[in-house]
Coordinates of N, CA, C and O in Angstrom, one line a residue:
M1 N 10.6 -6.8 -18.8 CA 10.8 -8.1 -18.2 C 10.1 -8.1 -16.9 O 10.3 -7.2 -16.1
E2 N 9.3 -9.1 -16.6 CA 8.6 -9.2 -15.3 C 9.5 -9.7 -14.2 O 10.3 -10.6 -14.4
R3 N 9.5 -8.9 -13.2 CA 10.3 -9.3 -12.0 C 9.4 -10.0 -11.0 O 8.3 -9.6 -10.7
Q4 N 9.9 -11.0 -10.4 CA 9.2 -11.7 -9.4 C 10.1 -11.9 -8.1 O 11.3 -12.1 -8.2
A5 N 9.5 -11.7 -7.0 CA 10.2 -11.9 -5.7 C 9.4 -13.0 -5.0 O 8.2 -13.1 -5.1
F6 N 10.1 -13.8 -4.3 CA 9.4 -14.9 -3.6 C 9.9 -15.0 -2.1 O 11.0 -14.9 -1.8
T7 N 8.9 -15.2 -1.3 CA 9.1 -15.5 0.1 C 8.0 -16.5 0.5 O 7.0 -16.5 -0.2
P8 N 8.2 -17.4 1.4 CA 7.2 -18.5 1.6 C 5.8 -18.1 1.5 O 5.3 -17.2 2.3
G9 N 5.0 -18.6 0.6 CA 3.6 -18.3 0.4 C 3.3 -17.1 -0.3 O 2.2 -16.8 -0.7
I10 N 4.4 -16.2 -0.6 CA 4.2 -14.9 -1.2 C 5.0 -14.8 -2.4 O 6.2 -15.2 -2.5
V11 N 4.4 -14.3 -3.5 CA 5.1 -14.0 -4.7 C 4.7 -12.5 -5.1 O 3.5 -12.2 -5.0
L12 N 5.7 -11.7 -5.4 CA 5.4 -10.4 -6.0 C 5.7 -10.5 -7.5 O 6.7 -11.0 -7.9
R13 N 4.8 -9.9 -8.2 CA 4.9 -9.8 -9.7 C 4.4 -8.5 -10.2 O 3.6 -7.8 -9.5
D14 N 4.7 -8.2 -11.5 CA 4.2 -7.0 -12.1 C 2.7 -7.1 -12.1 O 2.1 -8.2 -12.2
V15 N 2.0 -5.9 -12.0 CA 0.6 -5.8 -12.0 C 0.1 -6.1 -13.4 O 0.8 -5.6 -14.4
T16 N -0.9 -6.8 -13.6 CA -1.6 -7.0 -14.9 C -2.9 -6.4 -14.9 O -3.5 -6.1 -13.8
M17 N -3.5 -6.2 -16.0 CA -4.8 -5.6 -16.1 C -5.9 -6.5 -15.5 O -6.9 -6.0 -14.9
N18 N -5.6 -7.8 -15.4 CA -6.6 -8.7 -14.8 C -6.6 -8.5 -13.3 O -7.5 -9.0 -12.6
D19 N -5.5 -7.9 -12.7 CA -5.5 -7.7 -11.2 C -6.4 -6.5 -10.8 O -6.9 -6.5 -9.7
L20 N -6.6 -5.6 -11.7 CA -7.3 -4.3 -11.4 C -8.8 -4.6 -10.9 O -9.1 -3.9 -9.9
P21 N -9.6 -5.4 -11.5 CA -10.9 -5.7 -10.9 C -10.8 -6.2 -9.5 O -11.7 -5.9 -8.7
I22 N -9.8 -7.0 -9.2 CA -9.7 -7.6 -7.9 C -9.3 -6.5 -6.9 O -9.8 -6.4 -5.8
F23 N -8.3 -5.6 -7.3 CA -7.9 -4.5 -6.5 C -9.2 -3.6 -6.2 O -9.4 -3.1 -5.1
F24 N -10.0 -3.4 -7.2 CA -11.1 -2.5 -7.1 C -12.1 -3.1 -6.1 O -12.5 -2.4 -5.1
D25 N -12.4 -4.4 -6.2 CA -13.3 -5.1 -5.2 C -12.7 -5.0 -3.8 O -13.4 -4.8 -2.8
Q26 N -11.4 -5.2 -3.7 CA -10.8 -5.2 -2.3 C -10.9 -3.8 -1.7 O -11.2 -3.7 -0.5
Q27 N -10.8 -2.7 -2.4 CA -10.8 -1.4 -1.8 C -12.3 -0.9 -1.6 O -12.5 0.2 -1.1
L28 N -13.3 -1.7 -1.9 CA -14.7 -1.4 -1.6 C -15.0 -1.7 -0.2 O -16.0 -1.2 0.3
D29 N -14.3 -2.5 0.5 CA -14.6 -2.9 1.8 C -14.6 -1.7 2.8 O -13.6 -1.1 2.9
P30 N -15.8 -1.5 3.5 CA -15.8 -0.3 4.4 C -14.8 -0.3 5.5 O -14.3 0.7 5.9
E31 N -14.6 -1.5 6.1 CA -13.7 -1.6 7.2 C -12.2 -1.3 6.7 O -11.5 -0.7 7.4
A32 N -11.9 -1.9 5.6 CA -10.6 -1.6 5.0 C -10.4 -0.1 4.7 O -9.3 0.4 5.0
N33 N -11.4 0.5 4.2 CA -11.3 2.0 3.9 C -11.2 2.7 5.2 O -10.4 3.7 5.3
Y34 N -11.9 2.3 6.2 CA -11.8 3.0 7.5 C -10.4 2.9 8.1 O -9.8 3.9 8.5
M35 N -9.8 1.7 8.0 CA -8.5 1.5 8.6 C -7.4 2.3 7.7 O -6.5 2.9 8.3
A36 N -7.5 2.2 6.4 CA -6.6 2.9 5.6 C -6.7 4.5 5.8 O -5.8 5.2 5.7
A37 N -7.9 4.9 6.0 CA -8.3 6.3 6.3 C -8.2 7.2 5.0 O -9.1 7.8 4.6
F38 N -7.0 7.2 4.5 CA -6.7 8.2 3.4 C -6.9 7.5 2.0 O -6.0 7.1 1.4
T39 N -8.2 7.4 1.7 CA -8.6 6.7 0.4 C -9.3 7.7 -0.5 O -9.3 8.9 -0.2
T40 N -9.7 7.2 -1.6 CA -10.4 8.1 -2.6 C -11.7 8.6 -2.0 O -12.3 8.0 -1.1
K41 N -12.2 9.7 -2.6 CA -13.5 10.3 -2.2 C -14.6 9.3 -2.4 O -15.5 9.2 -1.5
D42 N -14.6 8.6 -3.5 CA -15.7 7.6 -3.8 C -15.1 6.3 -4.2 O -14.9 6.1 -5.4
P43 N -14.9 5.4 -3.3 CA -14.3 4.1 -3.7 C -15.1 3.3 -4.8 O -14.6 2.5 -5.5
A44 N -16.4 3.6 -4.9 CA -17.3 2.9 -5.8 C -17.2 3.4 -7.2 O -17.8 2.8 -8.1
D45 N -16.5 4.5 -7.4 CA -16.3 5.1 -8.8 C -15.3 4.3 -9.5 O -14.1 4.6 -9.5
K46 N -15.7 3.4 -10.3 CA -14.8 2.5 -11.0 C -14.0 3.2 -12.1 O -12.9 2.9 -12.3
D47 N -14.6 4.2 -12.8 CA -13.9 5.0 -13.8 C -12.8 5.7 -13.2 O -11.7 5.8 -13.7
A48 N -13.0 6.4 -12.0 CA -11.9 7.1 -11.3 C -10.8 6.1 -10.9 O -9.6 6.4 -11.0
F49 N -11.2 5.0 -10.4 CA -10.3 3.9 -10.0 C -9.4 3.5 -11.1 O -8.2 3.5 -11.0
M50 N -10.0 3.2 -12.3 CA -9.2 2.8 -13.4 C -8.3 3.9 -14.0 O -7.2 3.6 -14.4
A51 N -8.8 5.1 -13.9 CA -8.0 6.2 -14.4 C -6.8 6.4 -13.5 O -5.6 6.6 -13.9
H52 N -7.0 6.3 -12.2 CA -5.9 6.3 -11.2 C -4.8 5.2 -11.5 O -3.6 5.5 -11.5
W53 N -5.3 4.0 -11.6 CA -4.4 2.9 -11.9 C -3.7 3.0 -13.2 O -2.5 2.7 -13.3
T54 N -4.3 3.5 -14.2 CA -3.7 3.7 -15.5 C -2.6 4.7 -15.4 O -1.5 4.6 -15.9
R55 N -2.8 5.8 -14.6 CA -1.8 6.9 -14.4 C -0.6 6.3 -13.6 O 0.5 6.5 -14.0
I56 N -0.9 5.6 -12.5 CA 0.3 5.1 -11.7 C 1.1 4.0 -12.4 O 2.3 3.9 -12.2
L57 N 0.4 3.2 -13.2 CA 1.1 2.2 -13.9 C 2.0 2.7 -15.0 O 3.0 2.1 -15.3
S58 N 1.7 3.9 -15.5 CA 2.5 4.5 -16.5 C 3.6 5.4 -15.9 O 4.4 6.0 -16.7
D59 N 3.6 5.6 -14.6 CA 4.6 6.5 -14.0 C 5.9 5.8 -13.8 O 6.0 4.8 -13.0
E60 N 6.9 6.2 -14.5 CA 8.2 5.5 -14.5 C 8.9 5.7 -13.2 O 9.9 5.0 -12.9
T61 N 8.5 6.6 -12.3 CA 9.2 6.8 -11.0 C 8.6 5.9 -10.0 O 9.1 5.8 -8.9
S62 N 7.5 5.2 -10.3 CA 6.9 4.3 -9.4 C 7.3 2.8 -9.6 O 7.7 2.5 -10.7
S63 N 7.2 2.0 -8.6 CA 7.4 0.6 -8.7 C 6.2 -0.1 -8.0 O 6.0 0.2 -6.8
I64 N 5.4 -0.8 -8.8 CA 4.2 -1.4 -8.2 C 4.2 -2.9 -8.5 O 4.5 -3.3 -9.6
Q65 N 3.8 -3.7 -7.5 CA 3.8 -5.1 -7.6 C 2.5 -5.7 -7.0 O 1.9 -5.1 -6.1
T66 N 2.0 -6.7 -7.7 CA 0.9 -7.5 -7.2 C 1.4 -8.5 -6.2 O 2.4 -9.1 -6.4
I67 N 0.7 -8.6 -5.0 CA 1.0 -9.6 -4.0 C 0.2 -10.8 -4.2 O -1.1 -10.7 -4.2
L68 N 0.8 -12.0 -4.5 CA 0.1 -13.2 -4.6 C 0.4 -14.0 -3.3 O 1.5 -14.1 -2.9
F69 N -0.7 -14.6 -2.8 CA -0.6 -15.5 -1.6 C -1.2 -16.8 -2.0 O -2.4 -16.8 -2.3
D70 N -0.4 -17.8 -2.0 CA -0.9 -19.2 -2.5 C -1.5 -19.1 -3.8 O -2.6 -19.7 -4.0
G71 N -1.0 -18.2 -4.7 CA -1.5 -18.1 -6.1 C -2.6 -17.2 -6.3 O -3.1 -16.9 -7.4
Q72 N -3.2 -16.6 -5.2 CA -4.3 -15.7 -5.2 C -3.9 -14.2 -5.1 O -3.0 -14.0 -4.3
V73 N -4.5 -13.3 -5.8 CA -4.2 -11.9 -5.6 C -4.6 -11.4 -4.2 O -5.8 -11.4 -4.0
A74 N -3.7 -11.1 -3.4 CA -4.0 -10.7 -2.0 C -3.9 -9.2 -1.9 O -4.4 -8.6 -0.9
G75 N -3.3 -8.5 -2.8 CA -3.2 -7.0 -2.7 C -2.0 -6.5 -3.6 O -1.6 -7.2 -4.5
S76 N -1.6 -5.3 -3.2 CA -0.5 -4.7 -4.0 C 0.5 -4.0 -3.0 O 0.1 -3.6 -1.9
V77 N 1.7 -3.7 -3.5 CA 2.7 -2.9 -2.7 C 3.4 -2.0 -3.7 O 3.6 -2.5 -4.9
S78 N 3.7 -0.8 -3.3 CA 4.3 0.1 -4.3 C 5.2 1.1 -3.6 O 5.1 1.4 -2.4
K79 N 6.0 1.7 -4.5 CA 6.8 2.9 -4.1 C 6.5 4.0 -5.1 O 6.4 3.7 -6.3
Y80 N 6.3 5.2 -4.6 CA 6.0 6.3 -5.5 C 6.7 7.5 -4.9 O 7.2 7.5 -3.8
I81 N 6.7 8.6 -5.6 CA 7.3 9.9 -5.2 C 6.1 10.7 -4.6 O 5.1 11.0 -5.4
D82 N 6.2 11.1 -3.4 CA 5.0 11.8 -2.7 C 5.1 13.3 -3.1 O 5.9 13.7 -3.8
E83 N 4.1 14.0 -2.5 CA 4.0 15.4 -2.8 C 5.2 16.3 -2.3 O 5.5 17.4 -2.8
D84 N 6.0 15.7 -1.4 CA 7.2 16.4 -0.9 C 8.5 15.9 -1.7 O 9.6 16.1 -1.2
E85 N 8.3 15.1 -2.8 CA 9.4 14.6 -3.6 C 10.2 13.6 -2.9 O 11.4 13.4 -3.2
Q86 N 9.5 12.9 -2.0 CA 10.2 11.8 -1.2 C 9.7 10.4 -1.7 O 8.5 10.3 -1.9
P87 N 10.5 9.4 -1.7 CA 10.0 8.1 -2.1 C 9.3 7.5 -0.9 O 9.7 7.4 0.2
E88 N 8.0 7.1 -1.2 CA 7.1 6.6 -0.1 C 6.6 5.2 -0.6 O 6.3 5.0 -1.7
V89 N 6.4 4.3 0.4 CA 5.9 3.0 0.1 C 4.4 3.0 0.7 O 4.1 3.7 1.7
T90 N 3.6 2.2 0.0 CA 2.3 1.9 0.4 C 1.9 0.5 0.0 O 2.5 -0.1 -0.8
Y91 N 0.9 0.0 0.6 CA 0.4 -1.3 0.3 C -1.1 -1.4 0.6 O -1.6 -0.6 1.4
W92 N -1.7 -2.4 0.0 CA -3.1 -2.7 0.3 C -3.3 -4.2 0.3 O -2.9 -4.9 -0.6
I93 N -3.9 -4.7 1.3 CA -4.1 -6.1 1.5 C -5.6 -6.3 1.6 O -6.3 -5.7 2.4
G94 N -6.1 -7.2 0.7 CA -7.6 -7.5 0.8 C -7.9 -8.1 2.1 O -7.2 -8.9 2.7
K95 N -9.1 -7.7 2.6 CA -9.5 -8.1 4.0 C -9.4 -9.6 4.3 O -9.0 -10.0 5.4
P96 N -9.7 -10.5 3.3 CA -9.6 -12.0 3.6 C -8.2 -12.4 3.9 O -8.0 -13.5 4.5
Y97 N -7.2 -11.5 3.6 CA -5.8 -11.9 3.8 C -5.2 -11.2 5.0 O -4.0 -11.3 5.3
W98 N -6.0 -10.5 5.8 CA -5.5 -9.8 7.0 C -5.1 -10.8 8.0 O -5.6 -11.9 8.1
S99 N -4.1 -10.4 8.9 CA -3.7 -11.1 10.1 C -3.1 -12.5 9.7 O -3.2 -13.4 10.5
K100 N -2.4 -12.6 8.6 CA -1.8 -13.8 8.2 C -0.3 -13.6 8.0 O 0.4 -14.5 7.5
G101 N 0.2 -12.3 8.3 CA 1.6 -12.0 8.0 C 1.9 -11.7 6.6 O 3.1 -11.5 6.2
I102 N 0.9 -11.6 5.7 CA 1.1 -11.4 4.3 C 1.7 -10.0 4.0 O 2.7 -9.9 3.3
A103 N 1.2 -9.0 4.7 CA 1.7 -7.6 4.4 C 3.1 -7.5 4.8 O 4.0 -7.0 4.1
T104 N 3.5 -8.1 6.0 CA 4.9 -8.0 6.4 C 5.8 -8.7 5.5 O 6.9 -8.2 5.0
R105 N 5.5 -10.0 5.1 CA 6.3 -10.7 4.2 C 6.4 -10.1 2.8 O 7.5 -10.1 2.2
A106 N 5.3 -9.6 2.3 CA 5.3 -8.9 1.0 C 6.2 -7.6 1.0 O 6.9 -7.4 0.1
L107 N 6.0 -6.8 2.1 CA 6.8 -5.6 2.2 C 8.3 -5.9 2.3 O 9.1 -5.2 1.7
I108 N 8.6 -6.9 3.1 CA 10.1 -7.3 3.2 C 10.6 -7.7 1.8 O 11.7 -7.2 1.4
A109 N 9.9 -8.5 1.1 CA 10.3 -8.9 -0.2 C 10.4 -7.7 -1.2 O 11.4 -7.6 -1.9
F110 N 9.5 -6.8 -1.1 CA 9.5 -5.6 -1.9 C 10.7 -4.7 -1.6 O 11.4 -4.3 -2.5
L111 N 11.0 -4.5 -0.3 CA 12.1 -3.7 0.2 C 13.4 -4.3 -0.2 O 14.4 -3.5 -0.4
N112 N 13.5 -5.6 -0.4 CA 14.8 -6.2 -0.8 C 15.1 -5.8 -2.3 O 16.3 -5.9 -2.6
H113 N 14.1 -5.4 -3.0 CA 14.4 -5.0 -4.4 C 14.4 -3.5 -4.6 O 14.8 -3.0 -5.6
I114 N 13.9 -2.7 -3.6 CA 13.8 -1.3 -3.7 C 15.0 -0.7 -2.9 O 15.1 -0.9 -1.7
K115 N 16.0 -0.2 -3.6 CA 17.2 0.2 -3.0 C 17.2 1.7 -2.5 O 18.1 2.1 -1.8
D116 N 16.2 2.5 -2.9 CA 16.1 3.8 -2.4 C 16.1 3.9 -0.9 O 15.3 3.2 -0.3
R117 N 16.9 4.7 -0.3 CA 16.9 5.0 1.1 C 17.3 6.5 1.3 O 18.1 6.9 0.6
P118 N 16.6 7.2 2.1 CA 15.6 6.7 3.0 C 14.3 6.5 2.2 O 14.1 7.1 1.1
L119 N 13.4 5.7 2.7 CA 12.1 5.5 2.2 C 11.1 5.9 3.3 O 11.4 5.8 4.5
Y120 N 10.0 6.4 2.9 CA 9.0 7.0 3.9 C 7.7 6.2 3.8 O 7.4 5.5 2.8
A121 N 6.9 6.3 4.8 CA 5.6 5.6 4.9 C 4.7 6.4 5.8 O 5.3 7.2 6.6
R122 N 3.5 6.2 5.8 CA 2.6 6.9 6.7 C 1.4 6.0 7.0 O 1.1 5.1 6.2
A123 N 0.8 6.1 8.2 CA -0.3 5.3 8.6 C -1.1 6.1 9.6 O -0.6 6.8 10.4
A124 N -2.4 5.9 9.5 CA -3.3 6.5 10.5 C -2.9 6.0 11.9 O -2.5 4.9 12.1
K125 N -2.9 6.9 12.9 CA -2.4 6.6 14.2 C -3.1 5.4 14.8 O -2.5 4.6 15.6
D126 N -4.4 5.2 14.5 CA -5.1 4.1 15.1 C -5.1 2.8 14.2 O -5.7 1.8 14.5
N127 N -4.3 2.8 13.1 CA -4.2 1.6 12.3 C -3.0 0.8 12.8 O -1.9 0.8 12.2
I128 N -3.2 0.2 13.9 CA -2.2 -0.6 14.6 C -1.6 -1.7 13.7 O -0.4 -1.9 13.8
G129 N -2.4 -2.4 13.0 CA -1.9 -3.4 12.1 C -0.9 -2.9 11.1 O 0.2 -3.5 10.9
S130 N -1.2 -1.8 10.5 CA -0.3 -1.2 9.5 C 1.0 -0.7 10.1 O 2.1 -0.9 9.6
L131 N 0.9 -0.1 11.3 CA 2.0 0.4 12.0 C 2.9 -0.7 12.4 O 4.2 -0.6 12.3
R132 N 2.4 -1.9 12.8 CA 3.2 -3.0 13.2 C 3.9 -3.6 12.0 O 5.1 -3.9 12.1
V133 N 3.3 -3.6 10.8 CA 3.9 -4.1 9.6 C 5.1 -3.2 9.3 O 6.2 -3.7 9.1
L134 N 4.9 -1.9 9.3 CA 6.0 -1.0 8.9 C 7.1 -1.1 9.9 O 8.3 -1.1 9.5
E135 N 6.8 -1.2 11.2 CA 7.9 -1.3 12.2 C 8.6 -2.6 12.1 O 9.8 -2.6 12.3
K136 N 7.9 -3.7 11.9 CA 8.6 -5.0 11.7 C 9.6 -5.0 10.5 O 10.5 -5.7 10.5
C137 N 9.3 -4.1 9.5 CA 10.1 -4.0 8.3 C 11.2 -2.9 8.5 O 12.0 -2.7 7.6
G138 N 11.3 -2.4 9.7 CA 12.4 -1.5 10.0 C 12.1 0.0 10.0 O 13.0 0.8 10.2
F139 N 10.9 0.4 9.6 CA 10.5 1.8 9.6 C 10.4 2.3 11.1 O 9.9 1.6 11.9
L140 N 10.9 3.5 11.2 CA 10.8 4.2 12.5 C 9.9 5.4 12.5 O 9.9 6.1 11.5
R141 N 9.1 5.6 13.5 CA 8.3 6.8 13.6 C 9.2 8.1 13.7 O 10.0 8.1 14.5
I142 N 8.9 9.0 12.8 CA 9.7 10.3 12.8 C 8.9 11.5 12.9 O 9.5 12.6 13.1
G143 N 7.6 11.4 12.9 CA 6.8 12.6 13.1 C 5.3 12.3 13.0 O 4.9 11.1 12.9
E144 N 4.5 13.3 13.0 CA 3.1 13.2 13.0 C 2.5 14.2 12.0 O 3.2 15.2 11.7
G145 N 1.4 13.9 11.5 CA 0.7 14.8 10.6 C -0.8 14.5 10.8 O -1.3 13.7 11.6
K146 N -1.6 15.2 9.9 CA -3.0 14.9 9.9 C -3.5 15.3 8.5 O -2.9 16.1 7.8
G147 N -4.6 14.7 8.1 CA -5.2 15.0 6.8 C -6.6 14.6 6.8 O -7.1 13.9 7.7
F148 N -7.4 15.1 5.8 CA -8.8 14.8 5.8 C -8.9 13.3 5.2 O -8.3 13.0 4.2
S149 N -9.7 12.6 6.0 CA -10.0 11.2 5.6 C -11.4 11.1 4.9 O -12.4 11.3 5.6
H150 N -11.4 10.8 3.6 CA -12.7 10.6 3.0 C -13.5 9.5 3.6 O -14.7 9.5 3.7
A151 N -12.7 8.4 3.9 CA -13.4 7.2 4.5 C -14.0 7.4 5.8 O -15.0 6.8 6.2
R152 N -13.5 8.4 6.6 CA -14.1 8.7 7.9 C -14.8 10.0 8.0 O -15.5 10.3 9.0
G153 N -14.7 10.8 6.9 CA -15.4 12.1 6.9 C -14.9 13.1 7.9 O -15.7 14.0 8.3
E154 N -13.6 13.0 8.3 CA -13.1 13.9 9.3 C -11.5 13.9 9.2 O -11.0 13.1 8.5
E155 N -10.9 14.9 9.8 CA -9.5 14.9 9.9 C -9.0 13.7 10.8 O -9.6 13.5 11.8
V156 N -7.9 13.1 10.3 CA -7.3 12.0 11.0 C -5.8 12.2 11.2 O -5.1 12.7 10.3
E157 N -5.4 11.9 12.4 CA -4.0 12.0 12.7 C -3.2 10.8 12.2 O -3.8 9.7 12.2
E158 N -2.0 11.0 11.8 CA -1.2 9.9 11.2 C 0.2 10.0 11.7 O 0.7 11.1 12.2
F159 N 0.9 8.9 11.7 CA 2.4 8.8 12.0 C 3.1 8.8 10.6 O 2.7 8.2 9.7
L160 N 4.2 9.5 10.6 CA 5.1 9.5 9.5 C 6.3 8.6 9.9 O 6.8 8.7 11.0
L161 N 6.7 7.7 9.0 CA 7.8 6.8 9.3 C 8.9 6.8 8.2 O 8.6 7.2 7.1
R162 N 10.1 6.4 8.6 CA 11.2 6.4 7.7 C 12.0 5.1 7.9 O 12.2 4.6 9.0
L163 N 12.5 4.6 6.7 CA 13.4 3.5 6.7 C 14.7 4.0 6.1 O 14.8 4.4 5.0
D164 N 15.8 3.9 6.9 CA 17.1 4.4 6.4 C 17.9 3.2 5.8 O 17.7 2.1 6.1

């Protein structure tokens, strides 16, 4: 059964196969990749992209929703189990939808349906927009880390955040 969440201008719904080409195009944007930092090695590899999405859509421990803004696919939001066996949230907003409050409203709607706590998130230290979204949604900075960023070709520092 498809679950939908609604907040003004925003609808969350189950991901459909028709969403994947839109997600693929959204993640090709160089500026978006730079901001996200921790992206795939080759965003233009459509086969790898489709294999990744097929794998995560079949993962029963994950919850993934398409974000619709005024009826258009604006991005996605999800919860998955990270490498430390912790529930982590992530989202991607297509660049045309940046700076409209969409990520914050979508994440709030998503968190209203995800009851796991604590929840974790991470963002590159210089990704001010994403950090603001997470903090507006109640996430607190709890630590720091670093990892190799394919999008930037170097190690990037990040903040680790938690929502209790």
